[in-house]
Short mmCIF file of C-alpha atoms and ligand atoms in Angstrom, two decimals:
data_model
loop_
_atom_site.label_atom_id
_atom_site.label_comp_id
_atom_site.label_asym_id
_atom_site.label_seq_id
_atom_site.Cartn_x
_atom_site.Cartn_y
_atom_site.Cartn_z
CA MET I 1 45.17 -19.95 8.79
CA ASP I 2 42.75 -22.62 7.48
CA PHE I 3 39.80 -20.26 6.91
CA ASP I 4 38.84 -16.61 7.19
CA ASP I 5 35.46 -17.40 8.73
CA ILE I 6 33.90 -20.42 10.43
CA VAL I 7 30.12 -20.60 10.83
CA ILE I 8 28.79 -22.99 13.49
CA GLY I 9 25.31 -24.20 12.55
CA SER I 10 23.36 -24.60 9.32
CA GLY I 11 19.94 -23.12 10.12
CA LEU I 12 18.48 -19.76 9.11
CA ALA I 13 20.91 -17.72 11.26
CA ALA I 14 23.86 -19.57 9.75
CA LEU I 15 22.48 -19.05 6.25
CA GLY I 16 22.28 -15.32 6.99
CA ALA I 17 25.93 -15.25 8.09
CA VAL I 18 27.05 -17.22 5.02
CA LEU I 19 25.15 -14.87 2.71
CA GLY I 20 26.88 -11.91 4.37
CA LEU I 21 30.26 -13.61 3.96
CA GLU I 22 29.92 -13.58 0.18
CA HIS I 23 33.27 -11.80 -0.21
CA SER I 24 35.14 -13.70 2.48
CA PRO I 25 37.87 -15.71 0.72
CA ARG I 26 37.49 -18.97 2.70
CA VAL I 27 34.44 -19.96 4.75
CA LEU I 28 33.82 -23.21 6.63
CA VAL I 29 30.34 -24.18 7.83
CA LEU I 30 30.07 -26.81 10.56
CA CYS I 31 26.52 -27.95 9.91
CA GLY I 32 26.01 -30.14 12.98
CA PRO I 33 25.81 -33.94 13.04
CA ALA I 34 25.09 -35.88 9.83
CA GLN I 35 22.37 -37.79 11.70
CA GLY I 36 20.02 -35.12 13.05
CA SER I 37 17.74 -35.28 16.10
CA PHE I 38 14.87 -33.19 17.50
CA SER I 39 14.41 -31.87 21.03
CA TYR I 40 10.83 -31.28 22.16
CA TYR I 41 8.98 -28.90 24.46
CA ASP I 42 7.01 -31.69 26.08
CA GLU I 43 7.40 -35.27 27.21
CA ARG I 44 4.94 -36.50 24.58
CA GLY I 45 7.30 -35.31 21.88
CA THR I 46 4.62 -33.23 20.22
CA VAL I 47 6.13 -29.81 19.55
CA PRO I 48 9.82 -29.59 18.58
CA CYS I 49 11.96 -26.81 20.03
CA ALA I 50 15.29 -27.60 18.33
CA TYR I 51 16.77 -29.74 15.59
CA HIS I 52 20.41 -30.71 15.91
CA GLY I 53 21.39 -31.48 12.33
CA GLU I 54 21.78 -29.97 8.86
CA GLY I 55 19.25 -27.18 8.23
CA GLY I 56 18.08 -26.94 11.86
CA LEU I 57 14.43 -25.99 12.39
CA GLY I 58 14.65 -24.29 9.00
CA ASN I 59 13.81 -27.70 7.47
CA ASP I 60 10.31 -27.39 8.90
CA TRP I 61 9.55 -23.72 9.43
CA HIS I 62 6.53 -22.33 7.59
CA GLY I 63 8.48 -19.41 6.21
CA VAL I 64 6.13 -16.67 7.46
CA ILE I 65 7.75 -13.24 7.09
CA PRO I 66 6.03 -10.30 8.82
CA THR I 67 6.05 -6.84 7.27
CA GLY I 68 5.10 -4.86 10.37
CA GLY I 69 8.68 -4.12 11.34
CA ARG I 70 8.13 -4.17 15.10
CA ASN I 71 11.38 -4.60 17.07
CA ASN I 72 13.83 -4.06 14.24
CA PHE I 73 16.63 -5.94 15.98
CA ALA I 74 18.25 -6.59 12.60
CA GLN I 75 18.95 -2.84 12.48
CA ALA I 76 18.03 -3.01 8.81
CA SER I 77 16.66 -0.18 6.69
CA ASP I 78 13.52 -0.85 4.63
CA ASP I 79 15.68 -1.01 1.51
CA GLU I 80 17.97 -3.63 3.10
CA PHE I 81 14.94 -5.68 4.21
CA ALA I 82 13.37 -5.49 0.75
CA ALA I 83 16.65 -6.40 -0.98
CA ALA I 84 17.13 -9.47 1.23
CA PHE I 85 13.49 -10.50 0.70
CA ALA I 86 13.87 -10.09 -3.08
CA ARG I 87 16.82 -12.49 -3.05
CA PHE I 88 14.32 -15.25 -2.22
CA TYR I 89 11.06 -13.80 -3.57
CA PRO I 90 11.97 -11.52 -6.48
CA ARG I 91 8.44 -11.40 -7.92
CA THR I 92 6.69 -10.21 -4.75
CA PRO I 93 6.92 -6.44 -4.18
CA ILE I 94 7.30 -5.89 -0.44
CA LEU I 95 8.81 -2.44 0.07
CA GLN I 96 5.50 -0.56 0.11
CA ARG I 97 4.06 -2.99 2.68
CA LEU I 98 6.83 -2.49 5.22
CA GLY I 99 5.64 -0.79 8.37
CA SER I 100 2.07 -2.11 8.23
CA ALA I 101 1.04 -5.33 9.95
CA SER I 102 0.69 -8.24 7.55
CA LEU I 103 2.19 -11.68 7.07
CA PHE I 104 3.80 -12.99 3.90
CA VAL I 105 3.25 -16.75 3.65
CA PRO I 106 5.35 -18.23 0.84
CA TRP I 107 4.48 -21.24 -1.27
CA ARG I 108 8.08 -22.35 -0.74
CA PRO I 109 9.74 -21.36 2.53
CA ILE I 110 13.47 -20.57 2.54
CA ARG I 111 15.23 -23.86 3.29
CA PRO I 112 18.71 -23.22 4.69
CA ARG I 113 19.99 -26.72 3.89
CA GLU I 114 19.25 -26.40 0.18
CA GLN I 115 20.36 -22.75 0.10
CA LEU I 116 23.71 -23.57 1.72
CA ARG I 117 24.32 -26.47 -0.64
CA GLN I 118 23.54 -24.24 -3.61
CA LEU I 119 25.88 -21.52 -2.31
CA ALA I 120 28.63 -24.13 -1.84
CA ARG I 121 28.23 -25.20 -5.48
CA GLN I 122 28.37 -21.56 -6.63
CA ARG I 123 31.32 -20.49 -4.49
CA GLY I 124 33.39 -23.64 -5.01
CA ALA I 125 36.56 -23.72 -2.88
CA ARG I 126 35.53 -20.51 -1.09
CA LEU I 127 32.77 -22.28 0.86
CA THR I 128 33.12 -25.68 2.56
CA LEU I 129 30.25 -27.49 4.30
CA LEU I 130 31.11 -30.18 6.85
CA GLN I 131 28.60 -32.49 8.53
CA GLN I 132 30.20 -32.28 11.95
CA PRO I 133 29.25 -30.62 15.23
CA ALA I 134 31.68 -28.21 16.88
CA ALA I 135 32.84 -29.44 20.27
CA GLY I 136 34.20 -26.06 21.38
CA PHE I 137 36.19 -22.99 20.41
CA SER I 138 38.79 -20.57 21.73
CA TRP I 139 40.64 -17.56 20.41
CA ASN I 140 43.76 -15.49 20.97
CA ASP I 141 45.06 -12.23 19.48
CA ARG I 142 45.86 -13.83 16.16
CA PHE I 143 43.21 -16.45 15.39
CA ALA I 144 40.17 -18.37 16.61
CA GLU I 145 40.20 -22.15 16.88
CA VAL I 146 37.22 -24.49 16.58
CA THR I 147 37.47 -28.17 17.47
CA THR I 148 35.28 -31.06 16.40
CA ALA I 149 35.57 -34.67 17.60
CA THR I 150 38.34 -35.32 15.08
CA GLN I 151 39.71 -32.00 13.79
CA THR I 152 40.79 -28.49 14.72
CA PHE I 153 40.25 -25.52 12.41
CA ARG I 154 41.69 -22.03 12.58
CA ALA I 155 40.02 -18.86 11.31
CA ARG I 156 40.02 -15.11 11.84
CA ARG I 157 36.38 -15.06 12.97
CA VAL I 158 33.76 -17.49 14.24
CA TRP I 159 30.03 -16.96 13.71
CA LEU I 160 28.02 -18.87 16.27
CA ALA I 161 24.57 -19.85 14.95
CA ALA I 162 23.82 -23.06 16.83
CA GLY I 163 20.28 -21.93 17.73
CA ALA I 164 18.71 -20.56 20.91
CA LEU I 165 18.92 -23.94 22.66
CA HIS I 166 22.38 -25.16 21.63
CA THR I 167 24.36 -21.92 21.61
CA PRO I 168 24.31 -21.39 25.42
CA GLY I 169 25.77 -24.86 26.06
CA LEU I 170 28.47 -24.42 23.45
CA LEU I 171 29.42 -21.04 24.93
CA GLU I 172 29.63 -22.51 28.43
CA ARG I 173 31.66 -25.53 27.30
CA SER I 174 34.08 -23.25 25.46
CA LEU I 175 34.34 -20.16 27.65
CA ARG I 176 32.92 -20.36 31.14
CA ARG I 177 29.82 -21.05 33.18
CA GLY I 178 27.29 -18.27 33.70
CA LEU I 179 26.77 -17.48 30.02
CA ARG I 180 23.52 -19.45 29.85
CA ARG I 181 20.53 -17.64 31.30
CA PRO I 182 18.39 -19.68 33.70
CA MET I 183 15.36 -18.86 31.53
CA VAL I 184 14.48 -18.75 27.82
CA SER I 185 11.86 -16.48 26.21
CA ASP I 186 9.41 -17.43 23.46
CA HIS I 187 6.14 -16.55 21.76
CA ALA I 188 2.94 -18.26 22.86
CA PHE I 189 0.10 -18.63 20.39
CA CYS I 190 -3.39 -18.55 21.87
CA TYR I 191 -7.00 -18.81 20.80
CA LEU I 192 -9.08 -15.88 22.02
CA GLY I 193 -12.52 -16.97 20.87
CA HIS I 194 -14.70 -16.14 17.89
CA THR I 195 -16.50 -13.18 16.39
CA ASP I 196 -19.36 -12.78 13.90
CA GLU I 197 -18.52 -9.11 13.31
CA LEU I 198 -15.67 -9.23 10.83
CA ALA I 199 -15.45 -8.52 7.12
CA PRO I 200 -13.59 -11.22 5.14
CA PRO I 201 -9.82 -10.67 5.36
CA ARG I 202 -8.34 -9.31 2.12
CA ILE I 203 -5.60 -11.67 1.00
CA VAL I 204 -3.18 -10.59 -1.70
CA HIS I 205 -1.81 -13.44 -3.82
CA SER I 206 1.51 -13.26 -5.65
CA ARG I 207 3.29 -15.91 -7.69
CA GLU I 208 5.44 -16.73 -4.68
CA GLY I 209 2.95 -16.67 -1.84
CA MET I 210 0.22 -14.68 -0.12
CA VAL I 211 -0.01 -11.67 2.14
CA PHE I 212 -2.49 -12.04 5.02
CA PRO I 213 -3.71 -9.13 7.12
CA ALA I 214 -2.72 -9.03 10.79
CA MET I 215 -3.19 -6.51 13.61
CA TYR I 216 -1.24 -5.19 16.53
CA GLY I 217 -3.24 -4.52 19.66
CA SER I 218 -2.93 -1.77 22.19
CA SER I 219 -0.64 -4.14 24.06
CA PRO I 220 2.58 -3.85 22.03
CA ALA I 221 3.56 -7.46 22.65
CA ALA I 222 0.79 -9.19 20.65
CA LEU I 223 0.04 -9.82 16.98
CA TYR I 224 -3.55 -10.78 16.19
CA THR I 225 -4.98 -12.76 13.28
CA ALA I 226 -8.48 -13.97 12.40
CA ARG I 227 -9.26 -17.13 10.42
CA PRO I 228 -12.57 -18.38 9.07
CA ALA I 229 -14.31 -20.73 11.51
CA ARG I 230 -16.09 -23.54 9.68
CA PHE I 231 -17.75 -26.83 10.63
CA GLY I 232 -17.04 -27.74 14.27
CA PHE I 233 -14.71 -24.77 14.61
CA ARG I 234 -17.80 -22.54 14.70
CA GLU I 235 -18.25 -23.81 18.26
CA LEU I 236 -16.26 -22.03 20.91
CA ASP I 237 -13.04 -23.82 21.95
CA PHE I 238 -13.57 -26.69 19.52
CA GLY I 239 -10.41 -28.53 18.50
CA ILE I 240 -7.84 -26.44 20.35
CA GLU I 241 -5.54 -29.46 20.85
CA GLN I 242 -5.70 -30.33 17.16
CA ARG I 243 -4.66 -26.83 16.18
CA ALA I 244 -1.68 -27.13 18.50
CA VAL I 245 -0.03 -29.87 16.49
CA PHE I 246 -1.08 -29.03 12.98
CA GLY I 247 1.79 -28.20 10.62
CA LEU I 248 4.52 -29.66 12.80
CA PRO I 249 7.16 -32.18 11.76
CA THR I 250 5.97 -35.70 12.43
CA GLY I 251 6.09 -37.45 15.77
CA ASN I 252 3.91 -40.25 17.05
CA ALA I 253 1.51 -38.07 18.99
CA VAL I 254 1.26 -35.72 16.03
CA MET I 255 0.43 -38.52 13.62
CA LYS I 256 -2.37 -39.78 15.87
CA LEU I 257 -3.92 -36.34 16.08
CA ALA I 258 -3.45 -35.63 12.39
CA ARG I 259 -5.35 -38.80 11.51
CA ARG I 260 -8.27 -37.41 13.48
CA MET I 261 -8.21 -34.18 11.48
CA SER I 262 -11.67 -32.64 11.52
CA PRO I 263 -13.29 -30.79 8.57
CA GLY I 264 -12.99 -27.56 10.59
CA LEU I 265 -9.25 -27.98 11.01
CA LEU I 266 -8.90 -28.96 7.38
CA ALA I 267 -10.74 -25.76 6.33
CA GLU I 268 -8.51 -23.64 8.57
CA ALA I 269 -5.43 -25.41 7.21
CA PHE I 270 -6.50 -24.71 3.62
CA TYR I 271 -7.03 -21.06 4.49
CA ASN I 272 -3.61 -20.82 6.16
CA ARG I 273 -1.84 -22.59 3.31
CA PHE I 274 -3.66 -21.33 0.22
CA GLY I 275 -5.71 -18.33 1.40
CA VAL I 276 -8.96 -19.97 0.20
CA PHE I 277 -12.45 -19.91 1.83
CA SER I 278 -11.72 -16.55 3.48
CA ALA I 279 -15.38 -15.42 3.58
CA ALA I 280 -17.22 -16.97 6.51
CA PRO I 281 -19.99 -15.89 8.89
CA ARG I 282 -17.72 -16.50 11.88
CA TYR I 283 -13.98 -16.05 12.53
CA SER I 284 -11.62 -17.58 15.09
CA VAL I 285 -9.32 -14.99 16.64
CA TYR I 286 -5.73 -15.77 17.65
CA ALA I 287 -2.89 -13.85 19.25
CA GLN I 288 0.86 -14.38 19.08
CA VAL I 289 2.33 -13.02 22.28
CA VAL I 290 5.86 -12.44 23.54
CA VAL I 291 6.46 -14.30 26.79
CA PRO I 292 9.63 -13.17 28.54
CA ASP I 293 11.21 -16.08 30.46
CA ALA I 294 8.58 -18.56 29.28
CA TYR I 295 10.75 -21.61 30.07
CA SER I 296 13.44 -22.73 32.43
CA TRP I 297 15.90 -25.49 31.59
CA HIS I 298 14.82 -29.02 32.46
CA ASP I 299 16.96 -31.13 34.80
CA ASP I 300 16.44 -34.17 32.56
CA PRO I 301 19.07 -33.82 29.79
CA ASP I 302 16.76 -35.51 27.24
CA LEU I 303 14.20 -32.76 27.70
CA SER I 304 15.27 -29.19 27.12
CA LEU I 305 12.66 -26.98 28.68
CA ARG I 306 10.17 -26.70 31.51
CA ALA I 307 7.20 -24.36 30.88
CA ARG I 308 6.76 -21.50 33.37
CA VAL I 309 3.01 -21.66 33.18
CA GLN I 310 2.40 -18.55 35.28
CA ALA I 311 4.61 -16.34 33.08
CA ILE I 312 2.86 -17.67 29.98
CA GLY I 313 -0.56 -17.05 31.57
CA VAL I 314 0.32 -13.45 32.46
CA ALA I 315 1.35 -12.67 28.88
CA THR I 316 -1.57 -14.42 27.18
CA ASP I 317 -4.06 -12.84 29.63
CA GLU I 318 -2.72 -9.42 28.69
CA ALA I 319 -3.30 -10.14 24.99
CA ARG I 320 -6.80 -11.43 25.76
CA GLY I 321 -7.55 -8.29 27.78
CA ASN I 322 -8.06 -5.82 24.97
CA PRO I 323 -8.12 -7.47 21.54
CA PRO I 324 -8.74 -5.25 18.48
CA PHE I 325 -11.89 -7.16 17.49
CA ARG I 326 -15.54 -6.37 18.10
CA GLY I 327 -18.11 -8.85 19.30
CA LEU I 328 -15.63 -11.39 20.61
CA CYS I 329 -17.17 -14.43 22.28
CA ARG I 330 -14.30 -15.31 24.57
CA SER I 331 -12.64 -18.70 24.99
CA ARG I 332 -13.44 -20.50 28.21
CA ARG I 333 -10.11 -22.28 28.16
CA PRO I 334 -7.65 -19.39 28.56
CA GLU I 335 -5.04 -21.72 30.02
CA VAL I 336 -4.49 -23.40 26.62
CA TYR I 337 -1.64 -22.10 24.48
CA ILE I 338 0.56 -23.37 21.67
CA PRO I 339 4.35 -22.96 22.01
CA GLY I 340 5.51 -20.39 19.45
CA ILE I 341 8.79 -22.20 18.56
CA HIS I 342 10.37 -18.76 18.49
CA LEU I 343 12.82 -19.32 21.36
CA HIS I 344 15.17 -16.45 22.15
CA HIS I 345 17.18 -14.71 24.90
CA SER I 346 18.86 -17.78 26.32
CA VAL I 347 22.29 -16.16 26.77
CA ASP I 348 23.29 -13.65 29.46
CA LEU I 349 24.32 -10.58 27.50
CA ALA I 350 26.30 -8.95 30.30
CA ALA I 351 28.34 -12.14 30.77
CA LEU I 352 28.80 -12.37 27.01
CA LYS I 353 30.11 -8.81 26.86
CA ALA I 354 32.46 -9.49 29.75
CA ALA I 355 33.79 -12.47 27.78
CA GLY I 356 34.54 -10.15 24.84
CA VAL I 357 32.00 -11.76 22.53
CA ASN I 358 29.81 -9.82 20.05
CA GLU I 359 31.78 -6.62 20.42
CA PRO I 360 32.51 -4.85 17.11
CA GLY I 361 35.56 -6.51 15.59
CA ALA I 362 35.52 -9.43 18.09
CA ALA I 363 36.65 -12.83 16.81
CA LEU I 364 33.46 -14.50 18.07
CA GLN I 365 30.04 -13.24 16.99
CA VAL I 366 26.75 -14.86 18.10
CA VAL I 367 24.10 -14.29 15.42
CA ASP I 368 21.17 -16.48 16.43
CA ALA I 369 18.17 -15.72 18.64
CA SER I 370 19.99 -16.69 21.86
CA VAL I 371 21.18 -13.05 22.09
CA LEU I 372 17.89 -11.36 21.16
CA THR I 373 16.30 -9.96 24.31
CA ASP I 374 12.96 -8.86 22.82
CA ILE I 375 11.83 -10.03 19.41
CA GLY I 376 8.47 -8.22 19.60
CA PRO I 377 5.22 -9.92 18.59
CA ASP I 378 6.24 -10.68 14.99
CA HIS I 379 7.69 -13.92 13.62
CA HIS I 380 11.38 -13.18 14.04
CA SER I 381 13.31 -15.69 11.94
CA PHE I 382 13.69 -13.75 8.70
CA LYS I 383 14.80 -10.65 10.61
CA MET I 384 17.33 -12.85 12.46
CA LEU I 385 18.67 -14.13 9.12
CA LEU I 386 18.87 -10.55 7.86
CA GLY I 387 20.64 -9.32 11.00
CA ALA I 388 23.24 -12.09 10.70
CA MET I 389 23.74 -11.29 7.03
CA LEU I 390 24.28 -7.57 7.61
CA ARG I 391 26.69 -8.10 10.49
CA ALA I 392 28.77 -10.61 8.53
CA ARG I 393 28.78 -8.38 5.46
CA ASP I 394 29.86 -5.36 7.54
CA ALA I 395 32.68 -7.34 9.14
CA VAL I 396 34.08 -8.37 5.76
CA GLU I 397 33.72 -4.84 4.42
CA ALA I 398 35.41 -3.43 7.52
CA ASP I 399 38.35 -5.73 6.74
CA GLN I 400 38.59 -4.23 3.31
CA SER I 401 38.06 -0.62 4.35
CA SER I 402 39.17 0.14 7.89
CA HIS I 403 37.18 3.39 7.82
CA ARG I 404 33.74 1.76 7.69
CA PRO I 405 32.21 1.17 11.17
CA GLU I 406 30.74 -2.28 11.83
CA ARG I 407 27.06 -2.76 12.68
CA ALA I 408 26.78 -3.40 16.43
CA ALA I 409 25.14 -6.60 17.66
CA ALA I 410 21.52 -5.73 18.44
CA SER I 411 19.74 -7.18 21.40
C1 FAD L 501 6.97 -26.04 12.43
C2 FAD L 501 7.68 -24.73 12.59
C3 FAD L 501 7.19 -23.60 11.95
C4 FAD L 501 7.85 -22.37 12.09
N1 FAD L 501 7.39 -21.32 11.39
C5 FAD L 501 8.01 -20.13 11.49
C6 FAD L 501 7.57 -19.04 10.70
O1 FAD L 501 6.65 -19.16 9.91
N2 FAD L 501 8.21 -17.84 10.83
C7 FAD L 501 9.25 -17.67 11.70
O2 FAD L 501 9.77 -16.56 11.79
N3 FAD L 501 9.73 -18.72 12.42
C8 FAD L 501 9.14 -19.94 12.33
N4 FAD L 501 9.62 -21.02 13.03
C9 FAD L 501 10.81 -20.82 13.87
C10 FAD L 501 12.09 -20.98 13.03
O3 FAD L 501 12.12 -22.25 12.45
C11 FAD L 501 13.33 -20.80 13.93
O4 FAD L 501 13.25 -19.55 14.57
C12 FAD L 501 14.61 -20.82 13.12
O5 FAD L 501 14.65 -21.93 12.27
C13 FAD L 501 15.83 -20.84 14.06
O6 FAD L 501 16.97 -20.80 13.26
P1 FAD L 501 18.44 -20.87 13.89
O7 FAD L 501 19.37 -20.90 12.76
O8 FAD L 501 18.62 -19.79 14.90
O9 FAD L 501 18.47 -22.19 14.76
P2 FAD L 501 18.20 -23.71 14.36
O10 FAD L 501 17.24 -23.82 13.28
O11 FAD L 501 17.90 -24.38 15.67
O12 FAD L 501 19.59 -24.22 13.81
C14 FAD L 501 20.67 -24.46 14.66
C15 FAD L 501 21.74 -25.11 13.82
O13 FAD L 501 22.92 -25.23 14.62
C16 FAD L 501 23.41 -26.54 14.50
N5 FAD L 501 24.18 -26.85 15.71
C17 FAD L 501 23.77 -26.96 16.98
N6 FAD L 501 24.82 -27.25 17.77
C18 FAD L 501 25.90 -27.32 16.95
C19 FAD L 501 27.27 -27.60 17.17
N7 FAD L 501 27.78 -27.87 18.38
N8 FAD L 501 28.10 -27.60 16.07
C20 FAD L 501 27.64 -27.32 14.82
N9 FAD L 501 26.34 -27.06 14.58
C21 FAD L 501 25.49 -27.06 15.63
C22 FAD L 501 22.21 -27.42 14.27
O14 FAD L 501 22.61 -28.61 13.64
C23 FAD L 501 21.39 -26.52 13.34
O15 FAD L 501 21.84 -26.65 12.03
C24 FAD L 501 9.01 -22.26 12.93
C25 FAD L 501 9.49 -23.40 13.55
C26 FAD L 501 8.85 -24.62 13.37
C27 FAD L 501 9.44 -25.84 14.04
#
C-alpha cells in the first residue's frame, strides 16, 4: 500500500479531511493542476463558481463564519465547533455566541493552500502534497486506487473533496453515470430595499476579526443583514450591479466595474471589511436565501451552469415577503440577485449510496458540498470543513479502536 489515505482536492473541504487525518500514518493530497483555472456562473466571466487548482475557491473566500448553527450538517457539538474555530482564531471567544445569529468576519480568512503547505512541513513524510489532478479512482475489498495522468496510487481510503462542481464529474468518470444530479443548489444574495428605522448594528471587534449581527426571518431559509447606506446608496436600488461584483477575484468585467467604484460602495465595503461607519440614518437590507435547484448544467463545456431564474425568483420572493425589519422601502428591482457561490447538492445521494460510497467504513468518502442537500441560510464553508475533519478523524480512530462507531455522512 502506498498510502493510508488519499485526499482529492486542496480546498476547504480537503483541508478539513487532512486536519482530521492527523494520526493517519501516510496521507497523499492530490491538489489539482499546478496551473489553476476558474469556471464562472456567467458568460461575462464576472462571478466565479469553481477554481480548479491548488487551494480551490478557498484562495478567495471572505472567510465569514456564522454562529447561528442552522442546519448543523457537520453533526458537530458546540464544543467541537468552538475547538475547530479556536485552531484558527484562538483569541476570539466563540462558544457563548453559538446558537444566536451573527457573522464572524476575520481579518485573515483561512487559506487552505497555505494551511496544507504548513501541515506538510509539520508532518514531514506523513503528508505528501502533489500538484496533479486525479483522473479517476476504483476500489476493491483490499484497497482503493487513484490514477492521475502519469501515476497510480493505492490507499485504504479516498476522501473526495473536488468541490460541488468537479466532484460529480469525477464520480461519473470513475463509477457510473447517474451520480450527477441534473441540478445544483446555491444561495442567492438579494437587496430588499432600505429602512430609516434601525438602530446602528453593534459590532464586536476582536484581535482576529469582527462579529456582525444578523437575523433569521420567519422563513427559515433566509439570513438577513443590514448595512449603512451612504452617498448614492441612500437612493433605492442604486448600484446593485456594482455590489454584485465587489470582493470577487479579478476578471475583466470585474475590473471595469471596480474602477467605477462609487463612494457609496466604498463606504459599504469599508463597513463590511472593517466594521467602521456603522451609524447611519438609513440602512440597506439584504437577504441570503437558499435556492434549491438554482442551476442546471450548461451544454457548453466551457460554462458550468445555467441559472434557473424562476426557482431563484421563488426563493428570493419568499425572503422579501416577510423581512424582520420595520419601515422597509422595498426594492423595485426584485429580479436582481447575486450568486451566493455556495454551490451544493450536485450529487444524487441515492445513487451514491447504491454505489457504496459514503457509508460508514466505505473506502470512498465524499466530504465536500456536493453531498449536502440543505445547507440552510448560513454561510456553509466552515461547517463543511468541520464536518470533513470530524468524519476523517472518526475513521482513523475507528481503525485504532474497532468499538468506536464512525460519524455518518450528513446530508
Ligand atoms: C469571493 C468568494 C467569497 C466567499 N466567501 C465565503 C464566505 O465568506 N463564507 C463561506 O462560507 N463561503 C464563502 N465562499 C464559498 C467558499 O469559497 C466555498 O464554499 C469553498 O471554498 C468550497 O470549498 P471546497 O473545498 O468544497 O471546493 P473548492 O474550493 O472548489 O476546491 C475544490 C478543490 O478540488 C480540486 N480538484 C477538482 N478536481 C480535481 C481532480 N480531478 N483532482 C484533484 N483535485 C481536484 C481543485 O483543484 C480544488 O483544489 C466564497 C467564495 C468566493 C468565490
